[in-house]
CSV table of C-alpha atoms and ligand atoms in Angstrom, one decimal:
chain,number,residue,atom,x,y,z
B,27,UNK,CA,23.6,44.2,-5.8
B,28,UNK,CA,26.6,43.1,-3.7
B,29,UNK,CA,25.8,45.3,-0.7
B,30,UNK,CA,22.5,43.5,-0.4
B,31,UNK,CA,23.5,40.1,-0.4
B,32,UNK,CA,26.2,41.0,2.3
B,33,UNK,CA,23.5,41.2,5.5
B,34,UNK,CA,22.1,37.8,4.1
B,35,UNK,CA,25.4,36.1,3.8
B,36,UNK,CA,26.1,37.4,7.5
B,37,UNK,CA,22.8,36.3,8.5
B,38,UNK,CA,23.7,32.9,7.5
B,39,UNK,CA,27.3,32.9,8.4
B,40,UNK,CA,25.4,33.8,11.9
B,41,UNK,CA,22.9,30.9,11.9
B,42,UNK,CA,25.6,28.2,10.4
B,43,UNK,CA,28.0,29.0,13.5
B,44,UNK,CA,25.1,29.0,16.0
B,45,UNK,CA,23.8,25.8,14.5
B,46,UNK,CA,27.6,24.2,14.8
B,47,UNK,CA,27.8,25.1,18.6
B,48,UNK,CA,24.8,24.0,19.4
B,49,UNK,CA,25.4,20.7,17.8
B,50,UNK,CA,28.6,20.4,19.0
B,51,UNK,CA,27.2,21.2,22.5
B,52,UNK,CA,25.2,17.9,22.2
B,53,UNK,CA,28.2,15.7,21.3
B,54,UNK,CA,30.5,18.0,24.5
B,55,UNK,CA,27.5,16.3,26.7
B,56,UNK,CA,27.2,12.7,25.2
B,57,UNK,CA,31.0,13.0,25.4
B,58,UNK,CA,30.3,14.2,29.1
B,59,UNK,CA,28.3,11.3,29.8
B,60,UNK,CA,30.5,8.8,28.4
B,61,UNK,CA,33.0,10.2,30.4
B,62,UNK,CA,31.1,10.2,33.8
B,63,UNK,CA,30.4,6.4,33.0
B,64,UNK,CA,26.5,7.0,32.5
B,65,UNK,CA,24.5,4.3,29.9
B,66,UNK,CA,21.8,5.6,28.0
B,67,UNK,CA,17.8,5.4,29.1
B,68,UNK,CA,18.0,2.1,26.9
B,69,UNK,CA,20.5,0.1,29.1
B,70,UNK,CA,19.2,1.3,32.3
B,71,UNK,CA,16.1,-0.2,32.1
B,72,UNK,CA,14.9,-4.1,31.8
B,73,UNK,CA,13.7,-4.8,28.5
B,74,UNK,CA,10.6,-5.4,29.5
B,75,UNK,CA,9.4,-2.4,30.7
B,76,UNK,CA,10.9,-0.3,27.8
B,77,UNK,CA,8.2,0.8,25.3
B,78,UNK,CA,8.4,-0.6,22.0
B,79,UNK,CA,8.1,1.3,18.2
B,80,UNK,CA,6.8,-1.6,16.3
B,81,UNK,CA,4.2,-1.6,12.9
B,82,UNK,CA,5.7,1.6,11.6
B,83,UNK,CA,3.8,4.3,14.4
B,84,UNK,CA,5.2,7.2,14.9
B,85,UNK,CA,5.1,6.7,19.0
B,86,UNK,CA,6.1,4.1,21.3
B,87,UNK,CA,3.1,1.8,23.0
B,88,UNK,CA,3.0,1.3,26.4
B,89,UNK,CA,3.5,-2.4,27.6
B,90,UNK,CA,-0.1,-2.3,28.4
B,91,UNK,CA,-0.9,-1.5,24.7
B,92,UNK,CA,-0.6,-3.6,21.6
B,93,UNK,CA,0.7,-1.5,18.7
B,94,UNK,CA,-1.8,-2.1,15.5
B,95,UNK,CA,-1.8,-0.9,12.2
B,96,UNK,CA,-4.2,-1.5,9.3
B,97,UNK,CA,-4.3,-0.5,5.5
B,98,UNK,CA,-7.0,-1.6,3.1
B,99,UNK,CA,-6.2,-2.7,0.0
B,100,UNK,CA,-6.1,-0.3,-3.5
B,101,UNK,CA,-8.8,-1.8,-5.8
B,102,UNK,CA,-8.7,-5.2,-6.6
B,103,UNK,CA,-4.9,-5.0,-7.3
B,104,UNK,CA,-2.8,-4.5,-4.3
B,105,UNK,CA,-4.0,-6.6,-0.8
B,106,UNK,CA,-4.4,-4.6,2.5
B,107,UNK,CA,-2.1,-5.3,5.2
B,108,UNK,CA,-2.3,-6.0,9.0
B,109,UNK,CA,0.5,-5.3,11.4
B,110,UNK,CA,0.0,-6.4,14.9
B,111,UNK,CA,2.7,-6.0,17.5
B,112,UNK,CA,5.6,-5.1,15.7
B,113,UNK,CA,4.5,-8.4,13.1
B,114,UNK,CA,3.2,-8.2,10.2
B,115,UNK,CA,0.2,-10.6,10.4
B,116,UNK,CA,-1.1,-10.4,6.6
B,117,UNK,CA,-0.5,-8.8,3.4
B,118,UNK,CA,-0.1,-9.0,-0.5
B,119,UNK,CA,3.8,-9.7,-0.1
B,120,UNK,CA,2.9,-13.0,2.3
B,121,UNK,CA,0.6,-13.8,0.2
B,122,UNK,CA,-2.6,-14.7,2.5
B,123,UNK,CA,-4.5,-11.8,1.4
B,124,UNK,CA,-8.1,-12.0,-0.3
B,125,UNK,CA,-11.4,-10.5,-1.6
B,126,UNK,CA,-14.1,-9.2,1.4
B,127,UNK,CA,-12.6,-9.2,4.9
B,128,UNK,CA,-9.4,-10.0,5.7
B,129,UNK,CA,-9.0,-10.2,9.6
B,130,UNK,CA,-6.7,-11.6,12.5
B,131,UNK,CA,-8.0,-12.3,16.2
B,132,UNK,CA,-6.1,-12.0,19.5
B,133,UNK,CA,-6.2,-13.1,22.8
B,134,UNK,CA,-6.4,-9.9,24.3
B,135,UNK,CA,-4.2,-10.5,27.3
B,136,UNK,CA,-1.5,-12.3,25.7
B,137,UNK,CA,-1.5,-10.7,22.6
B,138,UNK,CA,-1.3,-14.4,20.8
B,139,UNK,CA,-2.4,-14.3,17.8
B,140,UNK,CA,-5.0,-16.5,17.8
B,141,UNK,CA,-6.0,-17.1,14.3
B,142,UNK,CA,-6.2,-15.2,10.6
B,143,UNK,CA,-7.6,-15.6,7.3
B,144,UNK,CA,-10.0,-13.6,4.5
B,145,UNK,CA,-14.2,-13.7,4.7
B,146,UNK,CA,-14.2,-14.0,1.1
B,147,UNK,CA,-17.4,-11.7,0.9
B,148,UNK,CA,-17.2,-11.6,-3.3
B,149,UNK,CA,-18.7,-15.6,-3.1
B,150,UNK,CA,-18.1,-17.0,0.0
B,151,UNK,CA,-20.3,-19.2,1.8
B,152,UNK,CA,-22.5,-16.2,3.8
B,153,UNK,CA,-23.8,-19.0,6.1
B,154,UNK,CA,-19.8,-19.8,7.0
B,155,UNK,CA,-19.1,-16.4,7.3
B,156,UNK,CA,-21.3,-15.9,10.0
B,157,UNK,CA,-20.3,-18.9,11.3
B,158,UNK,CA,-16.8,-17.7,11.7
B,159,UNK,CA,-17.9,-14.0,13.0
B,160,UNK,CA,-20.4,-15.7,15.8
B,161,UNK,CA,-17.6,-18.0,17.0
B,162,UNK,CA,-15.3,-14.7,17.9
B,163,UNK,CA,-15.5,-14.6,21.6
B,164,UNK,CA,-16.1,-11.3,24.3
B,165,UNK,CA,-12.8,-10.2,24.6
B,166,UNK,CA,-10.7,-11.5,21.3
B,167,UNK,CA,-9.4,-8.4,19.8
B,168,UNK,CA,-10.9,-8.6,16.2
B,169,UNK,CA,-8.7,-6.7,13.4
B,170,UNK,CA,-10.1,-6.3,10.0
B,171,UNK,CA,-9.3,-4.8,6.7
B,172,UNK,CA,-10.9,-5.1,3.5
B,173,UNK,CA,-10.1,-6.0,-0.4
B,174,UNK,CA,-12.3,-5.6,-3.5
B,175,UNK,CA,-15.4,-6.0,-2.2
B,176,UNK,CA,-16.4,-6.9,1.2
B,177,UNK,CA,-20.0,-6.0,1.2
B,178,UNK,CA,-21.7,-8.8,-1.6
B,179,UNK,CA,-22.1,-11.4,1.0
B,180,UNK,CA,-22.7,-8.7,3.8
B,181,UNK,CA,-25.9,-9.1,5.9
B,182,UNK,CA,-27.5,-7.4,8.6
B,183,UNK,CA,-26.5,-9.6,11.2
B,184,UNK,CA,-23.3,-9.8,10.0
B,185,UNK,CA,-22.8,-5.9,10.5
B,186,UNK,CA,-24.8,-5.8,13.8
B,187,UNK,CA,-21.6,-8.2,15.1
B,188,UNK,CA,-19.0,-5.6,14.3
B,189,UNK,CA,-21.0,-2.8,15.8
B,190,UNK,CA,-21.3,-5.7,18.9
B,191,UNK,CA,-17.1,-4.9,18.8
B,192,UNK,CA,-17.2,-1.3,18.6
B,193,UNK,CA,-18.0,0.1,14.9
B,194,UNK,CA,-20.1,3.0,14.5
B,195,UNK,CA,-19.3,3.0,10.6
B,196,UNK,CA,-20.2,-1.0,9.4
B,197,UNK,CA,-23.8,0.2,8.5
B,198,UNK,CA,-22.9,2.6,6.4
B,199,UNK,CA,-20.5,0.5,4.0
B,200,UNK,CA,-21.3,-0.2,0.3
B,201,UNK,CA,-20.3,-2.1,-2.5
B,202,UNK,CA,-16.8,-1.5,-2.9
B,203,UNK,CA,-16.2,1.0,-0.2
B,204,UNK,CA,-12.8,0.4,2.0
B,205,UNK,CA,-12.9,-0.4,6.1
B,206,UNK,CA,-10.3,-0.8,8.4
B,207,UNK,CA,-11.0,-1.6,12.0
B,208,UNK,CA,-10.3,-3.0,15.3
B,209,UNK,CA,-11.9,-3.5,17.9
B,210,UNK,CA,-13.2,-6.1,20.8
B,211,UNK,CA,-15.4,-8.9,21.0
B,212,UNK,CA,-18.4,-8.2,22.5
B,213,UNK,CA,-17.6,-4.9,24.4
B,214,UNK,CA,-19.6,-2.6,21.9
B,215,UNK,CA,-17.7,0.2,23.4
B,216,UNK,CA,-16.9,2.7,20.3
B,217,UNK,CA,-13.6,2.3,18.7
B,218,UNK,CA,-11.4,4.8,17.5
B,219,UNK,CA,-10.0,2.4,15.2
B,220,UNK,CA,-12.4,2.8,12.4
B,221,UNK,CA,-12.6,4.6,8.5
B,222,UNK,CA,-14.6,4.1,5.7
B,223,UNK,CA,-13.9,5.2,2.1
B,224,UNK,CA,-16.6,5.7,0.2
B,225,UNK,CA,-16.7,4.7,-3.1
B,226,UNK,CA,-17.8,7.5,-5.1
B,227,UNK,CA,-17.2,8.7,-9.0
B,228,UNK,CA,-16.3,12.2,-7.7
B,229,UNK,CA,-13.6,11.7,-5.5
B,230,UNK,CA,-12.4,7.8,-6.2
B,231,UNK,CA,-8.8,7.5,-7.0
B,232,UNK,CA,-8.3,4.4,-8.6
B,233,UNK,CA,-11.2,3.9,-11.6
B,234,UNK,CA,-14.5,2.2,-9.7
B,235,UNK,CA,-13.1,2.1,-6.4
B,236,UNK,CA,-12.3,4.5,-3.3
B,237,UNK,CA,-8.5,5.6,-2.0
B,238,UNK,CA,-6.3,3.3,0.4
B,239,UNK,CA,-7.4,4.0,4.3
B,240,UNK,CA,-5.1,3.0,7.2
B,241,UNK,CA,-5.7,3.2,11.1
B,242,UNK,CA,-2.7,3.0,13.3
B,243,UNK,CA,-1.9,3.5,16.9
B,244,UNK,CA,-2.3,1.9,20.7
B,245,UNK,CA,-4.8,-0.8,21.3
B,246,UNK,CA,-5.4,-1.3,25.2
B,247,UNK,CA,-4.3,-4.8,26.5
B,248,UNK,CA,-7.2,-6.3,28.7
B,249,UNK,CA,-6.3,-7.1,32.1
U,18,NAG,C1,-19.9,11.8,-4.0
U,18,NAG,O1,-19.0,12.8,-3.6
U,18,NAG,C2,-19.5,14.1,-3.9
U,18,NAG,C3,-18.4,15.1,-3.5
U,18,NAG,O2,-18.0,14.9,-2.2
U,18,NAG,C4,-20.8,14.3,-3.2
U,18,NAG,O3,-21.3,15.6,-3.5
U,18,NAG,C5,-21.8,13.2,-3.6
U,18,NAG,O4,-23.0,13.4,-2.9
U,18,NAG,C6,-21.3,11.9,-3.4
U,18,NAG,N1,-22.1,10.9,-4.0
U,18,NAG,C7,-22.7,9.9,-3.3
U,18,NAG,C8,-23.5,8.9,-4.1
U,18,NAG,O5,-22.5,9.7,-2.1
């Protein structure tokens, strides 16, 4: 058996000293740099130009993009929560979390947030509701996830204002189903921050209701 393992150990002995020096490569540069009195991308330029990493995404916005991102809640037990710009806006841990939809609006060009707070769609008030939804001006980016239920208060004219922001999927949620979404008021240009859970016997994960669903990424600024 020895003279097999022999090529493999070589092999490796290969790989682990080509790994070193290329490593070590990396630190002779920075050292380099260092050296040649050079500062890092990060120093060089202003703040406010440098991209930020904020809400947990995996790529940097650009300062002309707001970086969002969204989780619905798991069942009735765990609230969703809503990252906007590097803060988190709402969630079970802050405790302003409830039952329906849970949703924070922006002024789109300053990124202010403008104001937050749950629908309670289980037994809110469905005339307030649409109250609240109608007073969301052209413009206000509107972000919205949902908790337990967020469909029992739900009307017609309440979905056809989401699909006023950008939703293609608001028509087709049921009792129970999770949405996330963002989008703008009054544009009705489709957004890509939309899903929808349906739930469904066959493939729900918690007992009578769907899996978790998040949306992440770069919202456009308006300008
Ligand atoms: C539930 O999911 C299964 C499997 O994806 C599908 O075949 C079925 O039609 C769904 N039921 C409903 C009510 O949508």
């Amino acid at each position: 058996m020895r003279h097999r393992i022999a090529p493999y150990t070589a092999v490796l002995v290969v790989l682990v000293v080509t790994w070193a020096i290329s490593h070590d490569s990396i630190r002779i540069k920075e050292t380099a740099r260092d050296l040649m009195g050079m500062k890092s991308l990060q120093q060089v330029l202003p703040p406010t130009i440098l991209p930020s990493l904020k809400c947990d995404l995996s790529r940097r916005c650009l300062h002309d993009h707001f970086a969002i991102h969204i989780r619905s809640g798991a069942a009735n037990v765990v609230g969703p929560k809503i990252c906007f710009d590097g803060k988190i806006i709402m969630s079970h841990l802050l405790n302003n979390v409830g039952p329906g939809l849970n949703i924070v609006i922006v002024n789109s060009e300053t990124g202010a947030v403008d104001r937050s707070g749950y629908l309670n769609m289980k037994d809110g008030v469905s005339e307030d509701i649409l109250a609240y939804l109608k007073e969301i001006k052209p413009g206000e980016i509107v972000i919205v996830a949902s908790f337990d239920d967020m469909t029992t208060k739900m009307t017609s004219e309440m979905r056809d204002i989401f699909v006023g922001m950008g939703s293609t999927l608001i028509h087709s949620v049921s009792y129970r189903d999770n949405w996330v979404f963002a989008g703008t008021g009054g544009i009705g240009k489709r957004s890509t921050f939309e899903k929808r859970a349906a739930n469904n016997e066959t493939t729900n994960i918690y007992e009578g209701w769907p899996k978790v669903i998040e949306v992440g990424g770069c919202f456009p600024r308006s300008t």
